[in-house]
Short mmCIF file of C-alpha atoms and ligand atoms in Angstrom, two decimals:
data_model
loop_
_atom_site.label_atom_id
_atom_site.label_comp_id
_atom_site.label_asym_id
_atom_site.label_seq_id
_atom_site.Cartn_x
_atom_site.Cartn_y
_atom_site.Cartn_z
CA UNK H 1 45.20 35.30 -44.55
CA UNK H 2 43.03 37.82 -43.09
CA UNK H 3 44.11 39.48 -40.01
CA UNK H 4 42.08 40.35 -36.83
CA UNK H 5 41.19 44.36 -36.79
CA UNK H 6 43.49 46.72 -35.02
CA UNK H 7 42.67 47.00 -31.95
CA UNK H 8 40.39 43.84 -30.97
CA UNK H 9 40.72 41.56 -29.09
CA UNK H 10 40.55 37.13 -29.85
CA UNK H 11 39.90 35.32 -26.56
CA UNK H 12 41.01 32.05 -26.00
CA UNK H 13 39.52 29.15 -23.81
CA UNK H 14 42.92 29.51 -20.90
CA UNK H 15 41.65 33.67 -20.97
CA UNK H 16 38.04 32.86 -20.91
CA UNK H 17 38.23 30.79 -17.96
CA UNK H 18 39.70 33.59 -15.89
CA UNK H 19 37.63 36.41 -17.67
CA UNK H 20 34.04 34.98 -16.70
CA UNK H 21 34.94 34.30 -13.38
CA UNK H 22 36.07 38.40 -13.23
CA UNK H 23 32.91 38.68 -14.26
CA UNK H 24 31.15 36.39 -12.18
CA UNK H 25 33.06 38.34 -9.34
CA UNK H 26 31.43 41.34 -10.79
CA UNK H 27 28.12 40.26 -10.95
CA UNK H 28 27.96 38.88 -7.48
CA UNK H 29 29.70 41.90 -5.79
CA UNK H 30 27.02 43.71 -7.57
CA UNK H 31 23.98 41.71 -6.18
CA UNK H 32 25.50 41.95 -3.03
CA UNK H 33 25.02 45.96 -3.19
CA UNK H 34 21.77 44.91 -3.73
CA UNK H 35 22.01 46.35 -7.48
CA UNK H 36 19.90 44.50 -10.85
CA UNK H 37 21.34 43.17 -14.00
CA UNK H 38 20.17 45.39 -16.79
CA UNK H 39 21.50 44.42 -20.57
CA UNK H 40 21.76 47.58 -23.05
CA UNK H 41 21.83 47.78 -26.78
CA UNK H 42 24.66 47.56 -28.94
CA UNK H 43 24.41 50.48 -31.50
CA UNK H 44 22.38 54.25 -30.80
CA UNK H 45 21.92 57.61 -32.17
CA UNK H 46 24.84 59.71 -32.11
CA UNK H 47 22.83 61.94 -31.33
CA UNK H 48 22.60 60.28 -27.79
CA UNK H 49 26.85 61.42 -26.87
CA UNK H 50 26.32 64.86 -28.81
CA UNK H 51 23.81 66.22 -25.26
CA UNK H 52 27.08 65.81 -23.03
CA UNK H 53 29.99 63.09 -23.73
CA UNK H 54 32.01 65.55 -24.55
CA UNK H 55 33.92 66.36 -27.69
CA UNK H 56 36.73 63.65 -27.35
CA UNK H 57 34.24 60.73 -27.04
CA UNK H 58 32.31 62.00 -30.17
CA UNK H 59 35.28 61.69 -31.87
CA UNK H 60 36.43 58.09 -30.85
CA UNK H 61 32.39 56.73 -31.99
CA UNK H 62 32.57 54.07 -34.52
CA UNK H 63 29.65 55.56 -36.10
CA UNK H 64 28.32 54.79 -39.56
CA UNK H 65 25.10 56.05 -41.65
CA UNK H 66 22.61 52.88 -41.70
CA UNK H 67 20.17 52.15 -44.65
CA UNK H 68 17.51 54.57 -43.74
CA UNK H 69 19.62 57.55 -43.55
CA UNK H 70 20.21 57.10 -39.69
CA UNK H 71 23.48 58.19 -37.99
CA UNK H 72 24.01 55.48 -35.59
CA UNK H 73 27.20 54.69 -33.17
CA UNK H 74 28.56 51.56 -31.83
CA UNK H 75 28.34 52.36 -27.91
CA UNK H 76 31.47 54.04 -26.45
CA UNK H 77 29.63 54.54 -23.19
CA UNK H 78 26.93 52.77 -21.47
CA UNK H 79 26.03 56.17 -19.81
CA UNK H 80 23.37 57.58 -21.95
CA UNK H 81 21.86 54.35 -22.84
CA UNK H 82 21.26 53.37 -18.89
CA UNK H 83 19.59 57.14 -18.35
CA UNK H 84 17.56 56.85 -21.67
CA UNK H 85 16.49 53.34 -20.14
CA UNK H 86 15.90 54.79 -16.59
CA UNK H 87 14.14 57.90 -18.07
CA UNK H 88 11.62 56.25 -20.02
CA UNK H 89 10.21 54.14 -17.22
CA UNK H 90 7.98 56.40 -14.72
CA UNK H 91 6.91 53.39 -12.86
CA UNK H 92 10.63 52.71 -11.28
CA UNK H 93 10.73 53.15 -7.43
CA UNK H 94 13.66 55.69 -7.02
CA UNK H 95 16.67 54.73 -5.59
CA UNK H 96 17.07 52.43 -8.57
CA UNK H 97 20.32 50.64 -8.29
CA UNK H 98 21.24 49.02 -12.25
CA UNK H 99 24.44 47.36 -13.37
CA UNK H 100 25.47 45.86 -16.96
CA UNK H 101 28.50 44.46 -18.61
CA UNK H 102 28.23 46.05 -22.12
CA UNK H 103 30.77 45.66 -24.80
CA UNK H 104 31.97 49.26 -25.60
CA UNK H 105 33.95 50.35 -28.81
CA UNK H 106 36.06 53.09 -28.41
CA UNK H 107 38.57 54.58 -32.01
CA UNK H 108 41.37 55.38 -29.95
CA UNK H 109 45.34 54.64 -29.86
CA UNK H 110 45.43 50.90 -28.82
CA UNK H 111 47.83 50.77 -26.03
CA UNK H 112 48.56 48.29 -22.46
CA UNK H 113 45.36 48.73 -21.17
CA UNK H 114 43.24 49.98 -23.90
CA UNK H 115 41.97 48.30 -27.00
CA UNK H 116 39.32 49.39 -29.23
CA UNK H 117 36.63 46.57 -28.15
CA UNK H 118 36.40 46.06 -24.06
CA UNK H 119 33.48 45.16 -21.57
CA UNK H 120 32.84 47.37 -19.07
CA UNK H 121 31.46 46.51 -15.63
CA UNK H 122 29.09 49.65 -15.16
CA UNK H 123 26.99 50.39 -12.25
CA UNK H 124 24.64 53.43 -10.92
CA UNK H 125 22.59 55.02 -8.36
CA UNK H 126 19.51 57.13 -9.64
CA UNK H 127 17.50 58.97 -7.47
CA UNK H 128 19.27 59.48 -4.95
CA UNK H 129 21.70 62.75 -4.39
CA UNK H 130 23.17 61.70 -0.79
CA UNK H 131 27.07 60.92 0.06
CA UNK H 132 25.90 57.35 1.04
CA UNK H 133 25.24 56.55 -2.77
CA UNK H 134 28.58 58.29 -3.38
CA UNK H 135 29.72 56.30 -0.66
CA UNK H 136 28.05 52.91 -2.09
CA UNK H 137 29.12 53.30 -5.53
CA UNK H 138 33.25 53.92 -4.75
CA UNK H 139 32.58 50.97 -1.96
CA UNK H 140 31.01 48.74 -4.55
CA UNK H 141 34.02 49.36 -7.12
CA UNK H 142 36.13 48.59 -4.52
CA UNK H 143 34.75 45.75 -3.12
CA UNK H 144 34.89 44.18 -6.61
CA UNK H 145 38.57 44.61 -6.81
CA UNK H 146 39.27 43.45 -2.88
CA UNK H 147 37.00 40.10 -4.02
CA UNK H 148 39.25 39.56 -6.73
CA UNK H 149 42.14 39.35 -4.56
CA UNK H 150 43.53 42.86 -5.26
CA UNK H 151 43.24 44.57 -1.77
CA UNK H 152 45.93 46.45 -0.83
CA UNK H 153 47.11 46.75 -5.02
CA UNK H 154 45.38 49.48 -5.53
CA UNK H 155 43.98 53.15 -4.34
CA UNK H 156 40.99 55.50 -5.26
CA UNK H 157 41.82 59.64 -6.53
CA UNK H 158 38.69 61.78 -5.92
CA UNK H 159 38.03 65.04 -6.69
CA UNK H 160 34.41 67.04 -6.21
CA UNK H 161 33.96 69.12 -10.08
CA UNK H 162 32.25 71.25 -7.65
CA UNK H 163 34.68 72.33 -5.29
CA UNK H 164 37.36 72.53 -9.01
CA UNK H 165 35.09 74.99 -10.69
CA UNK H 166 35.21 77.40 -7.63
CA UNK H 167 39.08 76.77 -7.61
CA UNK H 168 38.59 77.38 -11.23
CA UNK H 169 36.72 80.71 -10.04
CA UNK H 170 38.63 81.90 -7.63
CA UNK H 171 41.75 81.79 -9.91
CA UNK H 172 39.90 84.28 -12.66
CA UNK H 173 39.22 81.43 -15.06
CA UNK H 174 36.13 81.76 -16.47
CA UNK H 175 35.80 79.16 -19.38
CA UNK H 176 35.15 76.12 -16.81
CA UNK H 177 34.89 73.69 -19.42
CA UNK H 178 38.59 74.41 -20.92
CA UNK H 179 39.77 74.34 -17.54
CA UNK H 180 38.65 71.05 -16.67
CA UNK H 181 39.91 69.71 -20.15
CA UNK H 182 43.16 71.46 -19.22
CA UNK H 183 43.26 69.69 -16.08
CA UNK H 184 42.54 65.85 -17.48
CA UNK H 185 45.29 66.44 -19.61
CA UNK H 186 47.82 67.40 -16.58
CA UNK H 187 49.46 64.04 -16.25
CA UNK H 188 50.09 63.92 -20.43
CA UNK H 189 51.50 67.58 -20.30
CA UNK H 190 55.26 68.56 -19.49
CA UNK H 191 55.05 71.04 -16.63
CA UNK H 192 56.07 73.39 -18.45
CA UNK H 193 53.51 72.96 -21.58
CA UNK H 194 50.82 72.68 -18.62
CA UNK H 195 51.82 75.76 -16.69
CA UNK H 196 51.89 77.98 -19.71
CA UNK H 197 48.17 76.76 -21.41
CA UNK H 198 47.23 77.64 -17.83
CA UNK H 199 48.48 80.78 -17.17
CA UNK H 200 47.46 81.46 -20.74
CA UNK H 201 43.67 80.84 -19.61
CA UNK H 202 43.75 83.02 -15.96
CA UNK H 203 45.86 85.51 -17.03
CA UNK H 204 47.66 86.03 -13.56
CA UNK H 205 50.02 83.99 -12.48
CA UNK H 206 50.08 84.51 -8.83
CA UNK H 207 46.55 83.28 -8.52
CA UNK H 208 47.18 79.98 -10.54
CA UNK H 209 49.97 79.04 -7.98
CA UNK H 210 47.32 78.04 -5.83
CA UNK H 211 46.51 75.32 -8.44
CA UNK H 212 49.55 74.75 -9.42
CA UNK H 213 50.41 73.91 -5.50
CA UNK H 214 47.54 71.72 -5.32
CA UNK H 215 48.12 69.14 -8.54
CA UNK H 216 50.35 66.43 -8.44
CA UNK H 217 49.90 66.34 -5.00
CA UNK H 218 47.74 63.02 -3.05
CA UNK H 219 46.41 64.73 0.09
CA UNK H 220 44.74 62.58 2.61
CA UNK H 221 41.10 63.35 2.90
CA UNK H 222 41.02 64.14 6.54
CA UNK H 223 43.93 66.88 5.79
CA UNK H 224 42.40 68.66 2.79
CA UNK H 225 40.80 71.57 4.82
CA UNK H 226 44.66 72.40 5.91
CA UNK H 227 45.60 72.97 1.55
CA UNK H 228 43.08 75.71 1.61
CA UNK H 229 43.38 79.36 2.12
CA UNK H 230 41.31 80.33 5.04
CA UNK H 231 38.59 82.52 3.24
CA UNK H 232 38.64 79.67 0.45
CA UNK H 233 37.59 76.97 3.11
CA UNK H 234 34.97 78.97 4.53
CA UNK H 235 33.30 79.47 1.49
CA UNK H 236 33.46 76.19 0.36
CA UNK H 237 33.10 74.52 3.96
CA UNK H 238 29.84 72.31 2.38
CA UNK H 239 31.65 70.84 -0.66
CA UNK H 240 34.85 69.89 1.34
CA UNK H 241 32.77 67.96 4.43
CA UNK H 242 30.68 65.70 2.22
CA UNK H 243 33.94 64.58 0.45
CA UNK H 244 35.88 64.15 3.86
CA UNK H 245 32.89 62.68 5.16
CA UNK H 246 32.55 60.17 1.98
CA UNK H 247 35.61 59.13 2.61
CA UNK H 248 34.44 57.71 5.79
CA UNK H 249 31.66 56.02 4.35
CA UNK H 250 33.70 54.66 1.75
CA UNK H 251 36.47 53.44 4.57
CA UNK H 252 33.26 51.04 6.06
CA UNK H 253 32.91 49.17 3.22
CA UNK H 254 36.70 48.48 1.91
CA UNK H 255 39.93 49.17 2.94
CA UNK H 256 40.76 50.73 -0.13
CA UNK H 257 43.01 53.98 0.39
CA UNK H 258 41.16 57.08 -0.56
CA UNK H 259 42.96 60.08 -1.31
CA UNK H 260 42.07 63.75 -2.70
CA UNK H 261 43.70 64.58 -6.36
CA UNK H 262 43.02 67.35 -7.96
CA UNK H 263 43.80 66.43 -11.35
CA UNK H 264 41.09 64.41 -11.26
CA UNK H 265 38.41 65.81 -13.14
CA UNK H 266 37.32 62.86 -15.91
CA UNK H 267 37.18 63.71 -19.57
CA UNK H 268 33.44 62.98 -19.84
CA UNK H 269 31.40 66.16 -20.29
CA UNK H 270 28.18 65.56 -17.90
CA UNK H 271 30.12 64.65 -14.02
CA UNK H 272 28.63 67.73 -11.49
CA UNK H 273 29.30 66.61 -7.96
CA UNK H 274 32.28 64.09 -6.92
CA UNK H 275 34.42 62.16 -9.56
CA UNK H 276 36.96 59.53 -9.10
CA UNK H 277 39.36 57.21 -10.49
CA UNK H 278 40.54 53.86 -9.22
CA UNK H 279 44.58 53.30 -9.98
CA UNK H 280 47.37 50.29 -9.54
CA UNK H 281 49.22 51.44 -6.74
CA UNK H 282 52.40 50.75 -8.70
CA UNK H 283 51.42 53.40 -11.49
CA UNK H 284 52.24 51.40 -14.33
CA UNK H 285 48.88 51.26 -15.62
CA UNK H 286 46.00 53.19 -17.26
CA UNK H 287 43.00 53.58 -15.04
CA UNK H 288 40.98 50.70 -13.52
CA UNK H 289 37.89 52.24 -13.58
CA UNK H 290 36.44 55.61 -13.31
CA UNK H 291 33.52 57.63 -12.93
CA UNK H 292 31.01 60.01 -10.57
CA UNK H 293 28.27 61.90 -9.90
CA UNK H 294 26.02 63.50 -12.91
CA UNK H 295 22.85 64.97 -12.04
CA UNK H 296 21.84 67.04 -15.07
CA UNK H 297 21.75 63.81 -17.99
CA UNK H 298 18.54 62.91 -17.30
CA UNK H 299 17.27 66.64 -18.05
CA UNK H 300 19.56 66.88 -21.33
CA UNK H 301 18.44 63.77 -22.74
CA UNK H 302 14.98 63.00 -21.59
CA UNK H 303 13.83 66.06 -19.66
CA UNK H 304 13.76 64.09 -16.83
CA UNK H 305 15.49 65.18 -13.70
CA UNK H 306 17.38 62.87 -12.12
CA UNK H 307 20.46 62.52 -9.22
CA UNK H 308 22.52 59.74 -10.55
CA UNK H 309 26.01 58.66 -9.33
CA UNK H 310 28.02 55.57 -11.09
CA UNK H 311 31.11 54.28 -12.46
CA UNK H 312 32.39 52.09 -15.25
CA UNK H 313 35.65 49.41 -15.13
CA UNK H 314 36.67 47.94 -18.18
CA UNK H 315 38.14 44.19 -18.26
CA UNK H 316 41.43 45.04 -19.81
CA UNK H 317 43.19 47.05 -16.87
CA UNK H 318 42.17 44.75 -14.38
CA UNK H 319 43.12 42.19 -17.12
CA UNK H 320 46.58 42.81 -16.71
CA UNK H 321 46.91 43.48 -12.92
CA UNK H 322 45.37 40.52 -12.24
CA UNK H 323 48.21 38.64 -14.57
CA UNK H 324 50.53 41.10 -12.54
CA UNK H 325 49.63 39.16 -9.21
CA UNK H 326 48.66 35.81 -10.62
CA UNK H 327 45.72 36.16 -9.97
CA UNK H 328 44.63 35.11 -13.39
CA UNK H 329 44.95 31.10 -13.02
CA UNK H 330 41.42 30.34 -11.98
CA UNK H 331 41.26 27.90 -14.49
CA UNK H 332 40.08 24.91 -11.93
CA UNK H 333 35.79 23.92 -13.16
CA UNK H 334 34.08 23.33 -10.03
CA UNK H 335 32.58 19.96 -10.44
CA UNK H 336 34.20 18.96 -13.53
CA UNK H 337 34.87 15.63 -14.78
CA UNK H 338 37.37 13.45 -16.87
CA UNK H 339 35.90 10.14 -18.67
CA UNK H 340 39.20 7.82 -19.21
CA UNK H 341 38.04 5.06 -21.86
CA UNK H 342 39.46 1.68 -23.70
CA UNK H 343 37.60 0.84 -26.63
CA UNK H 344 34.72 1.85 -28.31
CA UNK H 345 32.71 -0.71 -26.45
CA UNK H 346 33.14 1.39 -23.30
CA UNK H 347 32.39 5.11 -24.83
CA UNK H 348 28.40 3.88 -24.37
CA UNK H 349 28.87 3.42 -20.43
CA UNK H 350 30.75 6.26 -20.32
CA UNK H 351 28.20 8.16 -22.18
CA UNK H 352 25.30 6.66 -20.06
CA UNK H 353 27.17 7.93 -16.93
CA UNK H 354 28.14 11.31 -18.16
CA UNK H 355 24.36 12.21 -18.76
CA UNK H 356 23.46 11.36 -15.11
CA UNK H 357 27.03 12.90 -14.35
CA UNK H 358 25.51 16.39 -16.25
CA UNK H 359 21.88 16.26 -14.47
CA UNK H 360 23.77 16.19 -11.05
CA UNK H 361 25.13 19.89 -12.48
CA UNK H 362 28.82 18.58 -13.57
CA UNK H 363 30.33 19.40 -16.75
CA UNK H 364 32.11 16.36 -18.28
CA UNK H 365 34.45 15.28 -20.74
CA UNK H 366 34.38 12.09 -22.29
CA UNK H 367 37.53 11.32 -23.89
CA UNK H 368 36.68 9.41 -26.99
CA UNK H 369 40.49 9.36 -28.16
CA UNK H 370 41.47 6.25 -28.05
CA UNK H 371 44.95 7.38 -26.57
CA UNK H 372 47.12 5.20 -24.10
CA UNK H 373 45.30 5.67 -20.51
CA UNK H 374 48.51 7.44 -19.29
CA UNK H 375 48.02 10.16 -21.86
CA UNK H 376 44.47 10.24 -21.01
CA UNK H 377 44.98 11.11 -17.70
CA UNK H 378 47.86 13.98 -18.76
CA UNK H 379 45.45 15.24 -20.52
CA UNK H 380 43.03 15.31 -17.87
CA UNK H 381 45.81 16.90 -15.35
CA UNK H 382 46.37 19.66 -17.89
CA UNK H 383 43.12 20.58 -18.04
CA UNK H 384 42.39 20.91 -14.04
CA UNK H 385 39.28 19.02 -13.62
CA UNK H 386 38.14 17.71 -10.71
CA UNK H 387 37.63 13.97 -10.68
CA UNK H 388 38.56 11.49 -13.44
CA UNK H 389 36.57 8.12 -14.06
CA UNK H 390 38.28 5.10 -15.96
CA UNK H 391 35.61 3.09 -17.65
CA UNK H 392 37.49 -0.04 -18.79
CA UNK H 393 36.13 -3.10 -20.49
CA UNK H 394 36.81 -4.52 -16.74
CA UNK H 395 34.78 -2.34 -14.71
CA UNK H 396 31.94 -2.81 -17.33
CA UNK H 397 32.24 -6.49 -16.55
CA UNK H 398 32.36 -5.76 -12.90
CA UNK H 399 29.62 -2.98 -12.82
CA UNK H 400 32.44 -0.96 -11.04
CA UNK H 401 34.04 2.17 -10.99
CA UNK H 402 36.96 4.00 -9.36
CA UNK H 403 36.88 8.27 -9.37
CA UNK H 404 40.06 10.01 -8.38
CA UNK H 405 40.08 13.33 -7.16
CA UNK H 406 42.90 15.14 -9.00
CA UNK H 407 43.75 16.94 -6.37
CA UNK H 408 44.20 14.94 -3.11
CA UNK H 409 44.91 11.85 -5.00
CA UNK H 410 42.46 9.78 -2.99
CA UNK H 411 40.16 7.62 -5.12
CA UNK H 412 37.40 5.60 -4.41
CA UNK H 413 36.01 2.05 -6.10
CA UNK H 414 32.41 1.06 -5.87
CA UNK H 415 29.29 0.39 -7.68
CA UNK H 416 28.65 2.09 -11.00
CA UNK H 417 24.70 2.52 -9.71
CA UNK H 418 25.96 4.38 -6.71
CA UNK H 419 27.48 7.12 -8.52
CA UNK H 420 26.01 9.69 -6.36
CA UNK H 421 27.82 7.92 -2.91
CA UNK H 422 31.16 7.14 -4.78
CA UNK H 423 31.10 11.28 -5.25
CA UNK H 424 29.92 11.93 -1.75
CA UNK H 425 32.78 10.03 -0.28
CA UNK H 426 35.69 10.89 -2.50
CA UNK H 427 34.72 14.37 -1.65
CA UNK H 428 34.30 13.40 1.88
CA UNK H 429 37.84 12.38 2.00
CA UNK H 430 39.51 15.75 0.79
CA UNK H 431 41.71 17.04 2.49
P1 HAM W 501 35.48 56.17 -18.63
O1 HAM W 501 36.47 56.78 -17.73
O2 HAM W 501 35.44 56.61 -20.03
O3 HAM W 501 34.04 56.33 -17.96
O4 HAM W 501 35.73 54.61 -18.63
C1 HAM W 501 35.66 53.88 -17.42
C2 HAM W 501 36.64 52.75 -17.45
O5 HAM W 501 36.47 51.96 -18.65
C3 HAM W 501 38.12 53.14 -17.50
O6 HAM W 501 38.59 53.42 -16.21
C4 HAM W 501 38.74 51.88 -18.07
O7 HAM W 501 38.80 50.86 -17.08
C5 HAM W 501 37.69 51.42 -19.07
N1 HAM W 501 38.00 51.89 -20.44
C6 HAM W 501 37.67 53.05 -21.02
N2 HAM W 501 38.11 53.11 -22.28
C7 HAM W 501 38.75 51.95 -22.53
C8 HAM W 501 39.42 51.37 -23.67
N3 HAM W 501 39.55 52.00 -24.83
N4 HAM W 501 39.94 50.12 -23.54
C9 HAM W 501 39.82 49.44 -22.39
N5 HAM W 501 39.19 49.93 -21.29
C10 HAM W 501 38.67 51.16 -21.36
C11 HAM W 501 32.89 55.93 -18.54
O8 HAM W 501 32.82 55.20 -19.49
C12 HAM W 501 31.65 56.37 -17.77
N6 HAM W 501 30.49 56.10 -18.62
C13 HAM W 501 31.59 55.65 -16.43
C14 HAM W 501 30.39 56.01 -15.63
C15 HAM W 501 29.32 55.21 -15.35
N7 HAM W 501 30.18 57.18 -15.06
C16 HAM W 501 29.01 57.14 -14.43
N8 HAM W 501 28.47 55.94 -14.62
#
């Protein structure tokens, strides 16, 4: 037999059930911000991560040479591809407000929470540098997560990459780039592994103590001007006010906690203004979903300036945290129906009904098993629908029929032509 690849994923129908309707969560949440469905390709240049991805990405690409001599990558990101899209159109009213739900592929160490296949609900602002699109893409994230029943399960780490590189600065490190790469890696690194690759890029240790004093550490965003040194906070006044005051955007349009980390910098080369990662509160998992503001893509890959603020929140976090909270049951079709028959006589008038059944929008199954009724209708519990229909060679005789909602247990008998009533009122009579 020939196994599944390392690192993908199969998905059954008692996961797929549950997985659209994350997604249909997703989707609406996102029309609700008043952002449009975009779909992006599958496979692109390499070239398109080598502008500003950053070194680690390039290195997870499942990237092959095609036919022509090309050097094309599966997508890891849907980044590039959404500013290539948004850069070649001149004609696009700015703000432009675009989600997808790409499948990514990612090389790296499948673990809980990361596999080498996921989809990734990704959404962005362009054209517009203001807090309230910061503001509007953390409170869309979170919104998503608070619809799927997970308010209260979870909290938000910011950080401005702003406000780090003068931190960076001001404790005589000079190499910004190493020192944000230094920084995503604080939570893998022993303290003491950490604290000598840092003093090893600033040289004095007294200054990096002011770092050092601010990681691992969740402040509350209306107390972060009081972890600055005075002179510090002066100088920076601008940075720090449009995070506090994010924050109070952000606390309008979920209850989400917010709080300031500044280990948060994100791995991805291109973020220049506020970045930000949503976590379980419990800590037992990966990230939910991450992202931030990056203003200078649209120059590196198109020459196209362009403010542009988003995130990105793969299905296999929230995956498990919803299974966490059982919140991954929603296996009940709305509107869906069970056809009991006896003989084959009666599989045509259950057919016959079924297709008006379908043009009134319900999905129906017509069991054509031949099984004892009883069965029939375990099978039909086991499966959650909605109603169940017996068509025996009796109610064919009788032009009647009886629907049972599965879940009150009230039924209703009446005329096979008045399908549409016999609905009505056992729906009517739900509890
Ligand atoms: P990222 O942090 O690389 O950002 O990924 C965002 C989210 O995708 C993660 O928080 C996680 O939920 C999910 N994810 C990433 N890698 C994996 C994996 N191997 N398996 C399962 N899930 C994964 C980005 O991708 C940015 N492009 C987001 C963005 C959009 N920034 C601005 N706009």
């Amino acid at each position: 037999m020939i196994e599944r690849v390392r690192g993908f994923r199969d998905s059954y129908p008692e996961d797929m059930l549950p997985r659209q309707k994350m997604f249909d969560v997703m989707r609406e949440t996102a029309t609700q911000f008043y952002f449009s469905q975009i779909e992006i390709p599958s496979l692109e240049y390499l070239d398109l991560y080598r502008v500003k991805s950053g070194e680690e990405l390039l290195t997870q690409t499942f990237s092959f040479t095609d036919k022509g001599g090309r050097e094309l990558t599966m997508i890891p990101e849907a980044t590039p591809s959404v500013v290539r899209m948004l850069t070649s159109r001149k004609d696009l009213k700015k703000p432009v407000k675009w989600f997808c739900l790409p499948k990514l592929w990612r090389y790296e160490e499948p673990q809980s929470g990361r596999s080498r296949e996921h989809t990734q609900f990704n959404a962005d602002i362009f054209g517009d540098s203001s807090m309230f699109a910061d503001a509007e893409i953390i409170g869309l994230a979170c919104s998503t997560l608070d619809k799927l029943g997970l308010s209260g399960k979870y909290k938000v780490r910011i950080n401005d990459r702003m406000l780090m590189e003068k931190i960076l600065r001001d404790i005589g490190i000079s190499n910004i780039a190493r020192g944000y790469s230094l920084i995503d890696h604080y939570r893998k690194l022993s303290a003491d592994d950490f604290k000598s690759q840092l003093l090893e890029l600033c040289k004095e240790s007294e200054k990096a103590d002011f770092l050092l004093q601010l990681l691992g550490k969740e402040i509350k965003l209306d107390q972060l001007d009081t972890k600055f040194p005075e002179q510090f906070k002066r100088e920076n006044e601008e940075i720090v006010s449009r995070l506090k005051n994010t924050g109070i955007l952000v606390s309008k349009l979920t209850s989400a906690e917010l709080v300031y980390d500044a280990s948060v910098v994100r791995g991805l080369g291109y973020y220049t203004g506020i970045v930000f990662e949503g976590f379980d509160r419990a800590g037992e998992f990966r990230s939910i979903f991450g992202g931030g503001r990056y203003d200078n893509l649209g120059q590196l890959i198109a020459d196209t300036p362009i403010e542009a603020v988003g995130f990105g929140m793969g299905d296999a976090v929230l995956e498990l945290l919803l299974k966490k909270n059982n919140l991954w049951n929603l296996t009940t079709r709305a509107g869906s129906f069970a056809m009991c028959t006896v003989g084959n006589e009666t599989i045509i008038t259950a057919y016959e009904l079924a297709t008006k059944l379908r043009q009134l929008g319900y999905a129906v199954n017509v069991d054509t098993s031949q099984a004892s009724l009883s069965n029939q209708l375990k099978k039909a519990a086991a499966n959650s629908v909605n109603y169940t229909i017996i068509i025996g060679p009796k109610e064919i005789k009788d032009n009647v029929l009886t629907i049972r909602d599965m879940n009150s247990g009230t039924q209703v008998t009446g005329r096979m032509d008045d399908l549409e009533k016999l609905i009505e009122s056992v729906s009517s009579k739900q509890i």
